Amino acid sequence: MKHCGLSYGGAIELQSFNAVSVAHQLTVLKLATARNIVDATAGNGRDTLFLAQNSGAQAMITAFDIQKTALNKTRQLLTEHRLMEKVRLIADSHANVARHVTEAVDLAVFNLGYLPGGSHEISTNADSTLAAVQQLIALLGAGGLISLIAYPGYPAGHAEHSVLQQYFLQLQPKIFTVSCWQMINHTGKAPVFYLIEKVRS
Ligand SMILES: C[S@@+](CC[C@H](N)C(=O)[O-])C[C@H]1O[C@@H](n2cnc3c(N)ncnc32)[C@H](O)[C@@H]1O
Protein backbone atom coordinates (compact mmCIF):
# COMPACT_ATOMS: atom_id res chain seq x y z
CA MET A 1 0.00 0.00 0.00
CA LYS A 2 1.36 3.38 -1.00
CA HIS A 3 1.98 5.95 1.73
CA CYS A 4 1.39 9.47 0.47
CA GLY A 5 4.26 11.03 2.39
CA LEU A 6 2.67 14.48 2.16
CA SER A 7 3.40 17.24 4.65
CA TYR A 8 0.26 18.15 6.65
CA GLY A 9 0.62 20.77 9.39
CA GLY A 10 4.29 19.96 9.65
CA ALA A 11 3.68 16.23 10.13
CA ILE A 12 4.29 13.52 7.57
CA GLU A 13 0.99 12.04 6.36
CA LEU A 14 0.90 8.25 6.55
CA GLN A 15 -2.63 7.72 5.27
CA SER A 16 -3.00 4.26 3.77
CA PHE A 17 -6.76 4.20 3.24
CA ASN A 18 -9.27 6.31 1.37
CA ALA A 19 -12.57 5.43 -0.31
CA VAL A 20 -10.88 4.56 -3.61
CA SER A 21 -8.20 2.33 -2.07
CA VAL A 22 -10.79 0.53 0.08
CA ALA A 23 -12.99 0.00 -3.00
CA HIS A 24 -10.04 -1.44 -4.89
CA GLN A 25 -9.00 -3.73 -2.04
CA LEU A 26 -12.52 -5.12 -1.60
CA THR A 27 -13.10 -5.78 -5.30
CA VAL A 28 -9.70 -7.12 -6.36
CA LEU A 29 -10.54 -10.76 -5.50
CA LYS A 30 -13.71 -10.65 -7.58
CA LEU A 31 -11.69 -9.36 -10.52
CA ALA A 32 -9.65 -12.55 -10.73
CA THR A 33 -12.67 -14.48 -12.08
CA ALA A 34 -14.87 -11.67 -13.43
CA ARG A 35 -15.78 -11.83 -17.10
CA ASN A 36 -18.23 -8.99 -17.57
CA ILE A 37 -17.17 -5.75 -15.87
CA VAL A 38 -18.72 -2.29 -16.11
CA ASP A 39 -16.98 0.97 -15.27
CA ALA A 40 -19.95 3.36 -15.14
CA THR A 41 -17.77 6.51 -14.84
CA ALA A 42 -14.53 6.20 -16.84
CA GLY A 43 -13.23 9.73 -16.10
CA ASN A 44 -9.44 9.85 -16.42
CA GLY A 45 -9.33 6.06 -16.70
CA ARG A 46 -7.58 5.26 -13.45
CA ASP A 47 -10.33 2.92 -12.23
CA THR A 48 -10.61 1.35 -15.70
CA LEU A 49 -6.85 0.74 -15.60
CA PHE A 50 -7.13 -0.87 -12.17
CA LEU A 51 -9.89 -3.16 -13.48
CA ALA A 52 -7.88 -4.10 -16.58
CA GLN A 53 -4.65 -4.70 -14.66
CA ASN A 54 -6.26 -6.92 -12.04
CA SER A 55 -8.64 -8.97 -14.17
CA GLY A 56 -7.82 -12.10 -16.17
CA ALA A 57 -7.56 -12.51 -19.93
CA GLN A 58 -11.23 -13.61 -19.92
CA ALA A 59 -12.46 -10.20 -18.78
CA MET A 60 -14.10 -7.48 -20.87
CA ILE A 61 -14.62 -4.04 -19.35
CA THR A 62 -17.34 -1.75 -20.71
CA ALA A 63 -16.54 1.81 -19.64
CA PHE A 64 -19.02 4.69 -19.94
CA ASP A 65 -18.60 8.44 -19.90
CA ILE A 66 -20.59 11.34 -21.32
CA GLN A 67 -17.45 13.45 -21.92
CA LYS A 68 -15.24 12.87 -24.98
CA THR A 69 -12.25 14.24 -23.06
CA ALA A 70 -12.73 11.55 -20.41
CA LEU A 71 -13.00 8.74 -22.95
CA ASN A 72 -9.90 10.03 -24.79
CA LYS A 73 -7.93 10.10 -21.53
CA THR A 74 -9.10 6.60 -20.67
CA ARG A 75 -8.14 5.33 -24.15
CA GLN A 76 -4.71 6.97 -23.89
CA LEU A 77 -4.00 5.53 -20.43
CA LEU A 78 -5.11 2.01 -21.35
CA THR A 79 -3.18 2.13 -24.64
CA GLU A 80 -0.01 3.22 -22.80
CA HIS A 81 -0.41 0.13 -20.62
CA ARG A 82 -1.24 -2.09 -23.64
CA LEU A 83 -4.59 -3.04 -22.11
CA MET A 84 -7.03 -1.37 -24.49
CA GLU A 85 -8.02 -4.74 -26.02
CA LYS A 86 -9.82 -5.55 -22.73
CA VAL A 87 -11.86 -2.35 -22.82
CA ARG A 88 -14.92 -1.20 -24.75
CA LEU A 89 -15.52 2.56 -24.45
CA ILE A 90 -19.12 3.80 -24.65
CA ALA A 91 -19.89 7.48 -25.26
CA ASP A 92 -23.28 7.44 -23.57
CA SER A 93 -24.83 8.02 -20.19
CA HIS A 94 -24.66 5.10 -17.79
CA ALA A 95 -28.44 5.68 -17.48
CA ASN A 96 -28.58 3.70 -20.75
CA VAL A 97 -26.35 0.87 -19.52
CA ALA A 98 -28.90 -1.87 -20.31
CA ARG A 99 -28.85 -0.84 -24.01
CA HIS A 100 -25.15 -1.68 -24.20
CA VAL A 101 -24.74 -4.49 -21.65
CA THR A 102 -27.08 -7.45 -21.86
CA GLU A 103 -25.18 -10.34 -20.23
CA ALA A 104 -24.86 -11.00 -16.49
CA VAL A 105 -22.50 -8.52 -14.82
CA ASP A 106 -19.84 -9.73 -12.36
CA LEU A 107 -18.63 -6.33 -11.19
CA ALA A 108 -19.82 -2.76 -11.81
CA VAL A 109 -18.00 0.27 -10.42
CA PHE A 110 -19.08 3.88 -9.99
CA ASN A 111 -16.80 6.70 -8.89
CA LEU A 112 -19.29 9.58 -8.87
CA GLY A 113 -18.80 13.33 -9.10
CA TYR A 114 -16.98 15.35 -11.74
CA LEU A 115 -13.94 14.72 -13.87
CA PRO A 116 -10.81 15.55 -11.84
CA GLY A 117 -9.27 18.57 -13.57
CA GLY A 118 -12.44 19.07 -15.67
CA SER A 119 -15.59 21.18 -15.43
CA HIS A 120 -17.41 20.95 -12.09
CA GLU A 121 -20.63 21.65 -14.01
CA ILE A 122 -20.55 18.21 -15.63
CA SER A 123 -21.17 15.88 -12.75
CA THR A 124 -23.06 12.67 -12.11
CA ASN A 125 -26.58 13.30 -10.80
CA ALA A 126 -29.18 11.50 -8.73
CA ASP A 127 -31.60 10.61 -11.55
CA SER A 128 -29.14 9.11 -14.03
CA THR A 129 -27.03 7.41 -11.36
CA LEU A 130 -30.10 5.82 -9.78
CA ALA A 131 -31.31 4.65 -13.22
CA ALA A 132 -27.89 3.08 -13.88
CA VAL A 133 -27.70 1.42 -10.46
CA GLN A 134 -31.22 -0.02 -10.86
CA GLN A 135 -30.36 -1.48 -14.29
CA LEU A 136 -27.10 -2.94 -12.99
CA ILE A 137 -28.84 -4.44 -9.97
CA ALA A 138 -31.09 -6.26 -12.46
CA LEU A 139 -28.08 -7.33 -14.55
CA LEU A 140 -25.95 -8.61 -11.63
CA GLY A 141 -25.20 -12.33 -11.69
CA ALA A 142 -25.23 -14.35 -8.44
CA GLY A 143 -22.18 -13.27 -6.44
CA GLY A 144 -21.95 -10.10 -8.53
CA LEU A 145 -20.81 -6.83 -6.96
CA ILE A 146 -21.50 -3.12 -7.37
CA SER A 147 -18.85 -0.81 -5.95
CA LEU A 148 -19.92 2.83 -5.67
CA ILE A 149 -18.18 5.90 -4.24
CA ALA A 150 -20.43 8.90 -3.55
CA TYR A 151 -19.29 12.43 -2.68
CA PRO A 152 -21.76 14.13 -0.29
CA GLY A 153 -19.39 17.09 0.27
CA TYR A 154 -20.96 19.38 -2.40
CA PRO A 155 -24.69 20.18 -2.83
CA ALA A 156 -25.48 18.04 -5.90
CA GLY A 157 -23.35 15.22 -4.51
CA HIS A 158 -25.20 15.43 -1.19
CA ALA A 159 -28.58 15.08 -2.95
CA GLU A 160 -27.26 12.23 -5.10
CA HIS A 161 -25.91 10.42 -2.06
CA SER A 162 -29.23 10.74 -0.17
CA VAL A 163 -31.21 9.25 -3.07
CA LEU A 164 -28.78 6.34 -3.43
CA GLN A 165 -28.68 5.64 0.29
CA GLN A 166 -32.50 5.47 0.42
CA TYR A 167 -32.49 3.07 -2.50
CA PHE A 168 -29.78 0.85 -0.97
CA LEU A 169 -31.59 0.72 2.38
CA GLN A 170 -34.65 -0.90 0.83
CA LEU A 171 -32.84 -3.62 -1.14
CA GLN A 172 -34.10 -7.06 -0.03
CA PRO A 173 -31.60 -8.47 2.50
CA LYS A 174 -32.28 -12.04 1.37
CA ILE A 175 -30.97 -11.20 -2.08
CA PHE A 176 -28.50 -8.36 -1.51
CA THR A 177 -26.05 -7.31 1.16
CA VAL A 178 -25.15 -3.61 1.27
CA SER A 179 -22.20 -2.34 3.29
CA CYS A 180 -20.57 1.06 3.47
CA TRP A 181 -17.32 2.70 4.57
CA GLN A 182 -16.65 6.34 5.44
CA MET A 183 -14.10 8.23 7.52
CA ILE A 184 -16.35 9.29 10.39
CA ASN A 185 -13.94 11.60 12.23
CA HIS A 186 -13.71 14.01 9.28
CA THR A 187 -16.63 16.32 8.48
CA GLY A 188 -19.44 13.84 7.82
CA LYS A 189 -19.09 14.94 4.21
CA ALA A 190 -16.24 12.56 3.46
CA PRO A 191 -16.68 10.25 0.45
CA VAL A 192 -18.79 7.16 1.13
CA PHE A 193 -17.96 3.78 -0.41
CA TYR A 194 -20.81 1.28 -0.86
CA LEU A 195 -20.44 -2.39 -1.74
CA ILE A 196 -23.55 -4.24 -2.90
CA GLU A 197 -23.37 -8.00 -3.35
CA LYS A 198 -26.02 -10.18 -4.91
CA VAL A 199 -25.93 -13.14 -2.55
CA ARG A 200 -28.85 -15.11 -4.08
CA SER A 201 -30.38 -15.18 -7.54
C1 LIG B 1 -15.04 11.25 -10.57
S1 LIG B 1 -15.03 11.04 -12.29
C2 LIG B 1 -14.60 9.34 -12.45
C3 LIG B 1 -13.17 9.05 -12.11
C4 LIG B 1 -12.62 7.88 -12.88
N1 LIG B 1 -13.25 6.63 -12.51
C5 LIG B 1 -11.11 7.80 -12.81
O1 LIG B 1 -10.57 6.77 -12.37
O2 LIG B 1 -10.47 8.76 -13.22
C6 LIG B 1 -16.74 11.02 -12.73
C7 LIG B 1 -16.98 10.88 -14.25
O3 LIG B 1 -18.36 10.58 -14.43
C8 LIG B 1 -18.72 11.10 -15.67
N2 LIG B 1 -20.19 11.18 -15.77
C9 LIG B 1 -21.04 12.13 -15.29
N3 LIG B 1 -22.31 11.82 -15.59
C10 LIG B 1 -22.26 10.64 -16.27
C11 LIG B 1 -23.26 9.80 -16.85
N4 LIG B 1 -24.57 10.12 -16.77
N5 LIG B 1 -22.87 8.68 -17.49
C12 LIG B 1 -21.56 8.34 -17.57
N6 LIG B 1 -20.57 9.09 -17.03
C13 LIG B 1 -20.92 10.22 -16.39
C14 LIG B 1 -18.04 12.46 -15.69
O4 LIG B 1 -17.94 12.93 -17.03
C15 LIG B 1 -16.69 12.12 -15.06
O5 LIG B 1 -15.73 11.86 -16.03
Coordinates of C-alpha atoms and ligand atoms in Angstrom, one line a residue:
M1 CA 0.0 0.0 0.0
K2 CA 1.4 3.4 -1.0
H3 CA 2.0 5.9 1.7
C4 CA 1.4 9.5 0.5
G5 CA 4.3 11.0 2.4
L6 CA 2.7 14.5 2.2
S7 CA 3.4 17.2 4.6
Y8 CA 0.3 18.1 6.6
G9 CA 0.6 20.8 9.4
G10 CA 4.3 20.0 9.6
A11 CA 3.7 16.2 10.1
I12 CA 4.3 13.5 7.6
E13 CA 1.0 12.0 6.4
L14 CA 0.9 8.3 6.6
Q15 CA -2.6 7.7 5.3
S16 CA -3.0 4.3 3.8
F17 CA -6.8 4.2 3.2
N18 CA -9.3 6.3 1.4
A19 CA -12.6 5.4 -0.3
V20 CA -10.9 4.6 -3.6
S21 CA -8.2 2.3 -2.1
V22 CA -10.8 0.5 0.1
A23 CA -13.0 0.0 -3.0
H24 CA -10.0 -1.4 -4.9
Q25 CA -9.0 -3.7 -2.0
L26 CA -12.5 -5.1 -1.6
T27 CA -13.1 -5.8 -5.3
V28 CA -9.7 -7.1 -6.4
L29 CA -10.5 -10.8 -5.5
K30 CA -13.7 -10.7 -7.6
L31 CA -11.7 -9.4 -10.5
A32 CA -9.6 -12.6 -10.7
T33 CA -12.7 -14.5 -12.1
A34 CA -14.9 -11.7 -13.4
R35 CA -15.8 -11.8 -17.1
N36 CA -18.2 -9.0 -17.6
I37 CA -17.2 -5.8 -15.9
V38 CA -18.7 -2.3 -16.1
D39 CA -17.0 1.0 -15.3
A40 CA -20.0 3.4 -15.1
T41 CA -17.8 6.5 -14.8
A42 CA -14.5 6.2 -16.8
G43 CA -13.2 9.7 -16.1
N44 CA -9.4 9.8 -16.4
G45 CA -9.3 6.1 -16.7
R46 CA -7.6 5.3 -13.4
D47 CA -10.3 2.9 -12.2
T48 CA -10.6 1.3 -15.7
L49 CA -6.9 0.7 -15.6
F50 CA -7.1 -0.9 -12.2
L51 CA -9.9 -3.2 -13.5
A52 CA -7.9 -4.1 -16.6
Q53 CA -4.7 -4.7 -14.7
N54 CA -6.3 -6.9 -12.0
S55 CA -8.6 -9.0 -14.2
G56 CA -7.8 -12.1 -16.2
A57 CA -7.6 -12.5 -19.9
Q58 CA -11.2 -13.6 -19.9
A59 CA -12.5 -10.2 -18.8
M60 CA -14.1 -7.5 -20.9
I61 CA -14.6 -4.0 -19.3
T62 CA -17.3 -1.8 -20.7
A63 CA -16.5 1.8 -19.6
F64 CA -19.0 4.7 -19.9
D65 CA -18.6 8.4 -19.9
I66 CA -20.6 11.3 -21.3
Q67 CA -17.4 13.4 -21.9
K68 CA -15.2 12.9 -25.0
T69 CA -12.3 14.2 -23.1
A70 CA -12.7 11.6 -20.4
L71 CA -13.0 8.7 -22.9
N72 CA -9.9 10.0 -24.8
K73 CA -7.9 10.1 -21.5
T74 CA -9.1 6.6 -20.7
R75 CA -8.1 5.3 -24.1
Q76 CA -4.7 7.0 -23.9
L77 CA -4.0 5.5 -20.4
L78 CA -5.1 2.0 -21.3
T79 CA -3.2 2.1 -24.6
E80 CA 0.0 3.2 -22.8
H81 CA -0.4 0.1 -20.6
R82 CA -1.2 -2.1 -23.6
L83 CA -4.6 -3.0 -22.1
M84 CA -7.0 -1.4 -24.5
E85 CA -8.0 -4.7 -26.0
K86 CA -9.8 -5.6 -22.7
V87 CA -11.9 -2.4 -22.8
R88 CA -14.9 -1.2 -24.7
L89 CA -15.5 2.6 -24.4
I90 CA -19.1 3.8 -24.6
A91 CA -19.9 7.5 -25.3
D92 CA -23.3 7.4 -23.6
S93 CA -24.8 8.0 -20.2
H94 CA -24.7 5.1 -17.8
A95 CA -28.4 5.7 -17.5
N96 CA -28.6 3.7 -20.8
V97 CA -26.4 0.9 -19.5
A98 CA -28.9 -1.9 -20.3
R99 CA -28.8 -0.8 -24.0
H100 CA -25.1 -1.7 -24.2
V101 CA -24.7 -4.5 -21.7
T102 CA -27.1 -7.5 -21.9
E103 CA -25.2 -10.3 -20.2
A104 CA -24.9 -11.0 -16.5
V105 CA -22.5 -8.5 -14.8
D106 CA -19.8 -9.7 -12.4
L107 CA -18.6 -6.3 -11.2
A108 CA -19.8 -2.8 -11.8
V109 CA -18.0 0.3 -10.4
F110 CA -19.1 3.9 -10.0
N111 CA -16.8 6.7 -8.9
L112 CA -19.3 9.6 -8.9
G113 CA -18.8 13.3 -9.1
Y114 CA -17.0 15.4 -11.7
L115 CA -13.9 14.7 -13.9
P116 CA -10.8 15.5 -11.8
G117 CA -9.3 18.6 -13.6
G118 CA -12.4 19.1 -15.7
S119 CA -15.6 21.2 -15.4
H120 CA -17.4 20.9 -12.1
E121 CA -20.6 21.7 -14.0
I122 CA -20.5 18.2 -15.6
S123 CA -21.2 15.9 -12.7
T124 CA -23.1 12.7 -12.1
N125 CA -26.6 13.3 -10.8
A126 CA -29.2 11.5 -8.7
D127 CA -31.6 10.6 -11.6
S128 CA -29.1 9.1 -14.0
T129 CA -27.0 7.4 -11.4
L130 CA -30.1 5.8 -9.8
A131 CA -31.3 4.7 -13.2
A132 CA -27.9 3.1 -13.9
V133 CA -27.7 1.4 -10.5
Q134 CA -31.2 0.0 -10.9
Q135 CA -30.4 -1.5 -14.3
L136 CA -27.1 -2.9 -13.0
I137 CA -28.8 -4.4 -10.0
A138 CA -31.1 -6.3 -12.5
L139 CA -28.1 -7.3 -14.5
L140 CA -25.9 -8.6 -11.6
G141 CA -25.2 -12.3 -11.7
A142 CA -25.2 -14.4 -8.4
G143 CA -22.2 -13.3 -6.4
G144 CA -22.0 -10.1 -8.5
L145 CA -20.8 -6.8 -7.0
I146 CA -21.5 -3.1 -7.4
S147 CA -18.9 -0.8 -5.9
L148 CA -19.9 2.8 -5.7
I149 CA -18.2 5.9 -4.2
A150 CA -20.4 8.9 -3.6
Y151 CA -19.3 12.4 -2.7
P152 CA -21.8 14.1 -0.3
G153 CA -19.4 17.1 0.3
Y154 CA -21.0 19.4 -2.4
P155 CA -24.7 20.2 -2.8
A156 CA -25.5 18.0 -5.9
G157 CA -23.3 15.2 -4.5
H158 CA -25.2 15.4 -1.2
A159 CA -28.6 15.1 -2.9
E160 CA -27.3 12.2 -5.1
H161 CA -25.9 10.4 -2.1
S162 CA -29.2 10.7 -0.2
V163 CA -31.2 9.3 -3.1
L164 CA -28.8 6.3 -3.4
Q165 CA -28.7 5.6 0.3
Q166 CA -32.5 5.5 0.4
Y167 CA -32.5 3.1 -2.5
F168 CA -29.8 0.8 -1.0
L169 CA -31.6 0.7 2.4
Q170 CA -34.7 -0.9 0.8
L171 CA -32.8 -3.6 -1.1
Q172 CA -34.1 -7.1 0.0
P173 CA -31.6 -8.5 2.5
K174 CA -32.3 -12.0 1.4
I175 CA -31.0 -11.2 -2.1
F176 CA -28.5 -8.4 -1.5
T177 CA -26.1 -7.3 1.2
V178 CA -25.1 -3.6 1.3
S179 CA -22.2 -2.3 3.3
C180 CA -20.6 1.1 3.5
W181 CA -17.3 2.7 4.6
Q182 CA -16.6 6.3 5.4
M183 CA -14.1 8.2 7.5
I184 CA -16.4 9.3 10.4
N185 CA -13.9 11.6 12.2
H186 CA -13.7 14.0 9.3
T187 CA -16.6 16.3 8.5
G188 CA -19.4 13.8 7.8
K189 CA -19.1 14.9 4.2
A190 CA -16.2 12.6 3.5
P191 CA -16.7 10.3 0.4
V192 CA -18.8 7.2 1.1
F193 CA -18.0 3.8 -0.4
Y194 CA -20.8 1.3 -0.9
L195 CA -20.4 -2.4 -1.7
I196 CA -23.5 -4.2 -2.9
E197 CA -23.4 -8.0 -3.3
K198 CA -26.0 -10.2 -4.9
V199 CA -25.9 -13.1 -2.6
R200 CA -28.8 -15.1 -4.1
S201 CA -30.4 -15.2 -7.5
Ligands
LIG1 C1 -15.0 11.2 -10.6 S1 -15.0 11.0 -12.3 C2 -14.6 9.3 -12.4 C3 -13.2 9.1 -12.1 C4 -12.6 7.9 -12.9 N1 -13.2 6.6 -12.5 C5 -11.1 7.8 -12.8 O1 -10.6 6.8 -12.4 O2 -10.5 8.8 -13.2 C6 -16.7 11.0 -12.7 C7 -17.0 10.9 -14.2 O3 -18.4 10.6 -14.4 C8 -18.7 11.1 -15.7 N2 -20.2 11.2 -15.8 C9 -21.0 12.1 -15.3 N3 -22.3 11.8 -15.6 C10 -22.3 10.6 -16.3 C11 -23.3 9.8 -16.9 N4 -24.6 10.1 -16.8 N5 -22.9 8.7 -17.5 C12 -21.6 8.3 -17.6 N6 -20.6 9.1 -17.0 C13 -20.9 10.2 -16.4 C14 -18.0 12.5 -15.7 O4 -17.9 12.9 -17.0 C15 -16.7 12.1 -15.1 O5 -15.7 11.9 -16.0

